[in-house]
Coordinates of C-alpha atoms in Angstrom, one line a residue:
X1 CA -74.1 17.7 53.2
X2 CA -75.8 17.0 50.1
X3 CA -74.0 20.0 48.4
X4 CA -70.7 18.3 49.2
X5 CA -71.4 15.4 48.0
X6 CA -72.8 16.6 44.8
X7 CA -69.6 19.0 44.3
X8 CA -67.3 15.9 45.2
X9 CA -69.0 13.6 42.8
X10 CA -68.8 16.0 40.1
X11 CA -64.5 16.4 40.9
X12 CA -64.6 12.5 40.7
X13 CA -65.8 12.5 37.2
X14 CA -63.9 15.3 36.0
X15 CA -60.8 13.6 37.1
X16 CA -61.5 10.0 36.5
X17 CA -63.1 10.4 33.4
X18 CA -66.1 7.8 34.5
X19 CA -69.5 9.7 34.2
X20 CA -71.4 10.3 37.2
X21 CA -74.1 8.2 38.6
X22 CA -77.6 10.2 38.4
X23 CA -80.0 9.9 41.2
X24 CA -79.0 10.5 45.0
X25 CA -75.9 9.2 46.3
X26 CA -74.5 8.2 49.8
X27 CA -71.5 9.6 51.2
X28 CA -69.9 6.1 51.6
X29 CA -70.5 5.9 48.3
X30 CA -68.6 9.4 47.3
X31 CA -65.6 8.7 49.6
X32 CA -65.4 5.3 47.2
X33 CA -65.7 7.5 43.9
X34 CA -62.8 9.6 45.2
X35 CA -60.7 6.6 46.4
X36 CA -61.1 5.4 42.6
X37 CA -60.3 8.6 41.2
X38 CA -57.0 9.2 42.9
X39 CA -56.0 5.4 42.4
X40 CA -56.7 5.9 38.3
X41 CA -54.9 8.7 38.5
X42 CA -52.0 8.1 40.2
X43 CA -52.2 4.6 38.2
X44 CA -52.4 7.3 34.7
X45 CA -48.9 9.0 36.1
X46 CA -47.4 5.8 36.7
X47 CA -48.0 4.4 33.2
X48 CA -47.2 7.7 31.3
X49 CA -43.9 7.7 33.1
X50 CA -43.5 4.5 32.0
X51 CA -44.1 5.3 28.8
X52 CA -42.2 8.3 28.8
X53 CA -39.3 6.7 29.8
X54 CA -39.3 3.6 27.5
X55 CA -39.5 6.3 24.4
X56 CA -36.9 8.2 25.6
X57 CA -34.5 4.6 25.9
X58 CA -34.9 4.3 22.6
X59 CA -34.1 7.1 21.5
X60 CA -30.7 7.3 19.7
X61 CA -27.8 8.8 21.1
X62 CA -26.3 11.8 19.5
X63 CA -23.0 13.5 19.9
X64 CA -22.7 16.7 20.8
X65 CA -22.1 18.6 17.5
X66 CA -18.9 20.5 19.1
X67 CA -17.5 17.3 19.8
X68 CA -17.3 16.5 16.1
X69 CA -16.4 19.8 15.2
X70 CA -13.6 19.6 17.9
X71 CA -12.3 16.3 16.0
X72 CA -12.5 17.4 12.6
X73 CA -10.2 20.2 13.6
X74 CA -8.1 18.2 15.0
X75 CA -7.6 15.9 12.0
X76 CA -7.2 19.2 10.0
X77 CA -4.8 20.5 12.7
X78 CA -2.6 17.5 12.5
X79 CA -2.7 17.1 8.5
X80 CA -1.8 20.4 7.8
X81 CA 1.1 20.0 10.3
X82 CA 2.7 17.0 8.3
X83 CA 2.4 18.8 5.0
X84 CA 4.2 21.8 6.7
X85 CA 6.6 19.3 8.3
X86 CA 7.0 17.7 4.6
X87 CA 7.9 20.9 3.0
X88 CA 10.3 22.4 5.4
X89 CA 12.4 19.2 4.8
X90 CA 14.9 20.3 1.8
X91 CA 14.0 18.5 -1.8
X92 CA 17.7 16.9 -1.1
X93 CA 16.9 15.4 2.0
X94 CA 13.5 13.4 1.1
X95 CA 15.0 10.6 -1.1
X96 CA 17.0 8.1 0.3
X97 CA 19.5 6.7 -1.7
X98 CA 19.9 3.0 -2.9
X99 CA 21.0 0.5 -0.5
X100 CA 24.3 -1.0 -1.4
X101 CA 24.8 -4.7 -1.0
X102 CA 27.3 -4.8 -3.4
X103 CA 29.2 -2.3 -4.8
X104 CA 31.4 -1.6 -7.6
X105 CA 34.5 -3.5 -6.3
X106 CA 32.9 -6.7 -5.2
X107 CA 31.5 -6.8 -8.6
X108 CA 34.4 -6.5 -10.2
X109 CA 35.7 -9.5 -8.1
X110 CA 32.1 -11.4 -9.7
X111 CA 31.9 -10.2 -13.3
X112 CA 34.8 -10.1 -15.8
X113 CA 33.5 -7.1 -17.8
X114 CA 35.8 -3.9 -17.5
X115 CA 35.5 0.0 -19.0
X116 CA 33.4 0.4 -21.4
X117 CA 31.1 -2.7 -20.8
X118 CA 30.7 -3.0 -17.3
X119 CA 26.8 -2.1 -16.8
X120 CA 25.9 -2.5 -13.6
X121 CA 26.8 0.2 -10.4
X122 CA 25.8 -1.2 -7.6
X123 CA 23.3 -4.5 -6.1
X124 CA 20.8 -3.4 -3.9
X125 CA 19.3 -6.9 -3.5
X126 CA 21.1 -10.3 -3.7
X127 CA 19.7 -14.0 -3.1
X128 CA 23.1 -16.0 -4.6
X129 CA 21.6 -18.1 -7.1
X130 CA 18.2 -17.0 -6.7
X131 CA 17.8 -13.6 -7.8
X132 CA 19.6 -10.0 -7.3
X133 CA 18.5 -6.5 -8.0
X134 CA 21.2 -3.5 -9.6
X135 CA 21.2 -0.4 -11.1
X136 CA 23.2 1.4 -13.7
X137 CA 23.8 4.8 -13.8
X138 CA 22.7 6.1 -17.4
X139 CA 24.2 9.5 -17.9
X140 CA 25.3 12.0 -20.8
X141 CA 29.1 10.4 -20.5
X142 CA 28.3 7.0 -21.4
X143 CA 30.3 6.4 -24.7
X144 CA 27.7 5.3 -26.7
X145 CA 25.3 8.8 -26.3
X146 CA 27.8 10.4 -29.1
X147 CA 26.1 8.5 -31.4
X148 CA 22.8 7.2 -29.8
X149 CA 22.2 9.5 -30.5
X150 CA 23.6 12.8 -30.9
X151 CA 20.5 15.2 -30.9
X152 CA 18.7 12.8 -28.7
X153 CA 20.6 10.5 -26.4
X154 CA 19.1 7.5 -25.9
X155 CA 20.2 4.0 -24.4
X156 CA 20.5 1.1 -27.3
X157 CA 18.0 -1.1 -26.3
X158 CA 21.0 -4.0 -27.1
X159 CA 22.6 -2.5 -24.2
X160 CA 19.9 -2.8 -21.9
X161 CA 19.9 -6.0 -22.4
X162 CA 23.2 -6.8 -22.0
X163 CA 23.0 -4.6 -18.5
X164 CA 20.8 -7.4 -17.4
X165 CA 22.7 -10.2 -18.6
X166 CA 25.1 -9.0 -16.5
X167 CA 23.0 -8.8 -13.7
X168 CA 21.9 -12.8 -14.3
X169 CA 25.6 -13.0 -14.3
X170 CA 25.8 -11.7 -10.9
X171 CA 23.0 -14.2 -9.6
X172 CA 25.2 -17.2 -11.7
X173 CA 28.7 -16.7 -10.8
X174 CA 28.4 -18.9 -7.4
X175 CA 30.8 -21.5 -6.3
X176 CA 26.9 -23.7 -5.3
X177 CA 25.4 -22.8 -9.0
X178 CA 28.7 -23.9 -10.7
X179 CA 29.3 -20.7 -12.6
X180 CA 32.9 -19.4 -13.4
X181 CA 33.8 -15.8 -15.2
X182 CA 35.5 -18.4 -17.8
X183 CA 33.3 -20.4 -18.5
X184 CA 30.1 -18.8 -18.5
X185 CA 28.2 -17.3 -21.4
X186 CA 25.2 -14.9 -22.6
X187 CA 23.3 -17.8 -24.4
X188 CA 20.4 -16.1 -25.9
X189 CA 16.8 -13.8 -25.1
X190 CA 13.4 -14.4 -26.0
X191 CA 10.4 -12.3 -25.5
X192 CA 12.3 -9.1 -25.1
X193 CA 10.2 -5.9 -25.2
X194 CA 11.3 -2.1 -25.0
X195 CA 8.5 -0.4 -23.1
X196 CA 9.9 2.8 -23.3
X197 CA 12.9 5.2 -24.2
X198 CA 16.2 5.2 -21.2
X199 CA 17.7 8.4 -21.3
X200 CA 20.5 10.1 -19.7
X201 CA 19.6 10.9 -16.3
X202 CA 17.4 7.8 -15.6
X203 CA 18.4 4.9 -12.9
X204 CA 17.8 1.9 -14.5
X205 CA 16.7 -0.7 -11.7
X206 CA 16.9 -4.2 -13.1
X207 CA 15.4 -7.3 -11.7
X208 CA 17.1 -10.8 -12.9
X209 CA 15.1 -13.9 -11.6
X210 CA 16.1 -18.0 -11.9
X211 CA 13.5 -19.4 -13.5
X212 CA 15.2 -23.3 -14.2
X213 CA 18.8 -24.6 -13.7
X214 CA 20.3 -28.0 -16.1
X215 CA 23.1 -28.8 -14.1
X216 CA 23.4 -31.7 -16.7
X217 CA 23.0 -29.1 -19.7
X218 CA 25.0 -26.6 -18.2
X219 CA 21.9 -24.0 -18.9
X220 CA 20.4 -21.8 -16.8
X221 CA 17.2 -20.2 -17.8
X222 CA 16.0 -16.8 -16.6
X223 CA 13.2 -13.6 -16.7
X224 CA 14.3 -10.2 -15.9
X225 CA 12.9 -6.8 -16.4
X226 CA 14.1 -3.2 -16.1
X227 CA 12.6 -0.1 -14.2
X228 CA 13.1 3.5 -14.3
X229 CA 10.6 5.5 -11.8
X230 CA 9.0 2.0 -10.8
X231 CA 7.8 1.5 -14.7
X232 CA 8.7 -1.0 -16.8
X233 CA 11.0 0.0 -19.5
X234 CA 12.6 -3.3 -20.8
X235 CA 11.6 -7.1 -20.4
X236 CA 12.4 -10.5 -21.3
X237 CA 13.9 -14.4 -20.6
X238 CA 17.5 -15.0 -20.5
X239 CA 19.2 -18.5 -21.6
X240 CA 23.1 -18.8 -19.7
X241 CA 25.0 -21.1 -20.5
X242 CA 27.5 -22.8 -17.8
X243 CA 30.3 -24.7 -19.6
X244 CA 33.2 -26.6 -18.5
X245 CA 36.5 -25.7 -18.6
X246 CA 37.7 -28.6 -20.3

């Protein structure tokens, strides 16, 4: 009995961790030790689990690396489908053309210039007295490349002006504004700057914008600029003059 005892005494204090208790010891006292022992441990599990747990919560989440790898793919997958898409599409076929909201025959019923010094093709934005957008053509059959020059045809900057003149003309010559092909006038420019060289080929896109209208005065004052590829090659402000008839 003694031997029992001893041997479960000693089991208590390896699992408990409390040292043993030296001189004799009941057996009501043993079965206490042991009751002790297996509430400490079972008390131990329960706060390691604890702790395990609460470590692993916070814990970050991580995606599974072939997930990425399965999106990145993807993303590859479907940009190197456009760009295939992009280039089976003929060179012909990607550029729209301009949008025409006036073309050559209603600006010949707005303007009074005719062969050789109508410069404007086509309005591909109008706000009638407000503003308008146009284009002109500039190719190697204009009538002034023979001598503007004959190694290197470029457009007179003069002309480039006038071309948006006539576009202000365009914005002008409204029944509301009080313009008339008679009696309306190219008045003057100021701040004009060439940016760079027009040259047969190019689209020239100009831009014509009302900046202040006299009625009284009969003068219209406006800014305009002039694009070829989306760069500014020519800019200034316009003076028009709107007289009477009498």
């Amino acid at each position: 009995m003694e031997a029992l005892a001893a041997s479960s005494f000693a089991e208590c204090r390896l699992v408990s961790g409390v040292p043993a208790i030296s001189g004799s010891t009941s057996s009501s006292n043993v079965v206490s030790s042991l009751a002790f022992s297996r509430n400490a441990v079972v008390a131990g599990k329960a706060r390691g689990l604890f702790v395990t747990r609460s470590l692993a919560s916070r814990q970050p989440k991580r995606l599974p690396l072939n997930c990425c790898a399965a999106d990145g793919n993807a993303v590859a997958t479907e940009s190197a489908t456009a760009e295939s898409a992009a280039d089976e599409v003929p060179i012909e076929k990607r550029y729209p053309a301009f949008p025409s909201v006036l073309d050559i025959n209603a600006i010949r019923n707005i303007l009074p210039h005719r062969f050789p010094f109508l410069l404007v093709d086509r309005v591909i934005e109008y706000n009638p007295g407000v503003s308008a957008v146009a284009i002109k053509n500039v190719t190697i059959n204009d009538n002034f490349f023979p001598g503007h020059f004959p190694d290197r045809p470029i457009m007179p900057g003069v002309l480039m002006v006038e071309a948006m003149a006539q576009v202000g003309g365009i914005v002008m010559l409204q029944p509301d504004v009080g313009g008339s092909k008679e009696t309306f006038f190219f008045a003057g420019v100021d701040k004009v700057r060439f940016r760079k060289p027009v040259i047969a080929g190019d689209t020239l896109v100009m831009r014509m914008n009302l900046i202040k209208l006299q009625k009284r005065f009969g003068i219209a004052k406006m800014e305009g600029k002039a694009y070829v590829g989306g760069v500014v090659v020519c800019e200034g402000e316009f003076l028009m003059a709107l007289g009477s008839e009498e």
